[in-house]
Coordinates of C-alpha atoms in Angstrom, one line a residue:
M1 CA 103.0 88.0 63.3
A2 CA 102.5 91.2 61.3
G3 CA 98.7 91.1 62.0
D4 CA 99.4 91.0 65.8
L5 CA 101.5 94.2 65.9
P6 CA 100.0 97.7 66.4
D7 CA 100.6 100.4 63.8
H8 CA 102.3 102.6 66.4
Y9 CA 104.7 101.9 69.3
F10 CA 105.1 104.2 72.2
R11 CA 108.5 104.2 74.1
I12 CA 107.6 105.6 77.5
R13 CA 109.7 108.6 78.6
E14 CA 109.4 110.9 81.5
N15 CA 106.3 113.0 80.9
G16 CA 105.4 111.2 77.7
A17 CA 106.8 109.0 74.9
A18 CA 108.7 108.7 71.7
V19 CA 106.3 107.5 69.0
F20 CA 107.3 105.0 66.3
R21 CA 105.4 103.9 63.2
V22 CA 105.7 100.1 63.0
D23 CA 106.4 98.6 59.6
T24 CA 106.4 95.0 58.7
E25 CA 105.5 95.4 55.0
N26 CA 109.0 95.3 53.6
R27 CA 110.9 92.8 51.5
Q28 CA 112.9 91.3 54.4
R29 CA 109.7 90.9 56.5
R30 CA 111.5 92.5 59.4
I31 CA 110.0 94.8 61.9
E32 CA 111.1 98.3 61.3
M33 CA 110.2 101.2 63.6
D34 CA 110.5 104.7 62.3
Q35 CA 110.4 107.5 65.0
I36 CA 107.7 109.9 64.0
A37 CA 107.0 112.1 67.1
I38 CA 107.7 113.0 70.7
V39 CA 104.7 113.5 72.9
N40 CA 104.4 115.2 76.3
V41 CA 101.4 113.9 78.3
K42 CA 101.6 116.8 80.9
N43 CA 101.1 119.6 78.4
G44 CA 99.5 117.7 75.5
E45 CA 102.2 118.6 73.1
I46 CA 102.8 116.4 70.0
R47 CA 106.0 117.3 68.1
P48 CA 106.8 115.6 64.8
H49 CA 110.3 114.0 64.8
G50 CA 112.6 115.7 62.4
D51 CA 110.9 116.5 59.1
R52 CA 108.2 113.8 59.5
A53 CA 104.6 114.7 58.6
L54 CA 102.0 113.1 60.9
S55 CA 98.9 111.7 59.2
E56 CA 95.4 112.0 60.7
A57 CA 95.7 108.4 61.7
D58 CA 99.0 109.1 63.5
I59 CA 97.5 112.0 65.4
A60 CA 94.4 110.1 66.3
A61 CA 96.5 107.1 67.6
I62 CA 98.7 109.5 69.6
R63 CA 95.7 111.3 71.1
D64 CA 94.1 108.0 72.0
W65 CA 97.4 106.8 73.6
M66 CA 97.7 110.1 75.5
A67 CA 94.2 109.8 76.9
A68 CA 94.7 106.2 78.0
R69 CA 98.1 107.0 79.5
T70 CA 96.7 109.9 81.5
E71 CA 94.0 107.7 82.8
L72 CA 96.5 105.0 83.7
L73 CA 98.7 107.4 85.5
A74 CA 95.8 108.8 87.5
R75 CA 94.7 105.3 88.6
R76 CA 98.3 104.6 89.6
D77 CA 98.4 107.7 91.7
I78 CA 95.3 106.6 93.7
D79 CA 96.7 103.1 94.0
D80 CA 100.0 104.5 95.4
I81 CA 98.1 106.6 97.9
L82 CA 96.0 103.6 99.0
R83 CA 99.3 101.6 99.4
T84 CA 100.5 104.4 101.6
V85 CA 97.5 104.0 103.8
D86 CA 98.4 100.3 104.1
H87 CA 102.0 101.2 104.9
L88 CA 100.9 103.6 107.6
N89 CA 98.8 100.9 109.2
L90 CA 101.7 98.4 109.0
T91 CA 104.0 101.1 110.4
A92 CA 101.7 101.6 113.4
H93 CA 101.6 97.9 114.0
W94 CA 105.4 97.7 113.8
A95 CA 105.8 100.7 116.2
Q96 CA 103.5 99.2 118.7
S97 CA 104.6 95.6 118.6
K98 CA 108.0 95.1 117.1
A99 CA 110.1 98.3 117.1
T100 CA 113.0 98.6 119.5
D101 CA 113.7 101.9 121.2
A102 CA 116.6 102.5 118.9
Q103 CA 114.6 101.9 115.8
L104 CA 111.8 104.2 117.0
G105 CA 114.4 106.9 117.8
A106 CA 115.7 106.6 114.3
V107 CA 112.3 107.2 112.6
T108 CA 110.0 109.0 115.0
D109 CA 110.8 112.6 114.2
A110 CA 110.7 112.1 110.5
L111 CA 107.4 110.2 110.7
L112 CA 105.8 112.8 113.0
L113 CA 106.8 115.7 110.8
A114 CA 105.6 113.9 107.6
M115 CA 102.3 113.0 109.2
H116 CA 101.8 116.5 110.6
D117 CA 102.5 118.0 107.2
L118 CA 100.1 115.5 105.5
R119 CA 97.4 116.2 108.1
M120 CA 97.7 120.0 107.6
V121 CA 97.3 119.6 103.9
L122 CA 94.3 117.2 104.1
V123 CA 92.5 119.4 106.7
R124 CA 93.0 122.5 104.6
R125 CA 91.9 120.8 101.4
K126 CA 88.8 119.3 103.1
A127 CA 87.8 122.7 104.4
E128 CA 88.2 124.2 100.9
R129 CA 85.9 121.4 99.5
M130 CA 83.3 122.0 102.3
E131 CA 83.3 125.8 101.6
A132 CA 82.8 125.1 97.9
G133 CA 79.6 123.3 98.6
P134 CA 78.0 120.0 97.8
G135 CA 79.0 118.1 94.7
E136 CA 82.4 119.9 94.6
G137 CA 84.5 117.2 96.3

């Protein structure tokens, strides 16, 4: 089992993770996890935990994890937006074919304001990209 475990474990936290060094090389053959750092993905900060000294291998593993985590979160953001497009389509179908007048009355203003806000942002950002020129967006 020891060969299957990574050298580091990352306990996900908001904006980053607590980093633990995984140790199975002890007399009891138990898994021990020693917290060595706190990382913040948003600002790239790596703070050693307590008086721990981070090795080059620790720092390399943390940086690799941060890069992979940043990429994963970016992919999730796009996936969430594409799901929103699906939900908007399902909402349009619901409003057209299933919604009662009372249900529409309960959601229409909120939906219209949210869609208007989104449209204004998208149009403004598209105009900015077009002004920036080809290849900029």
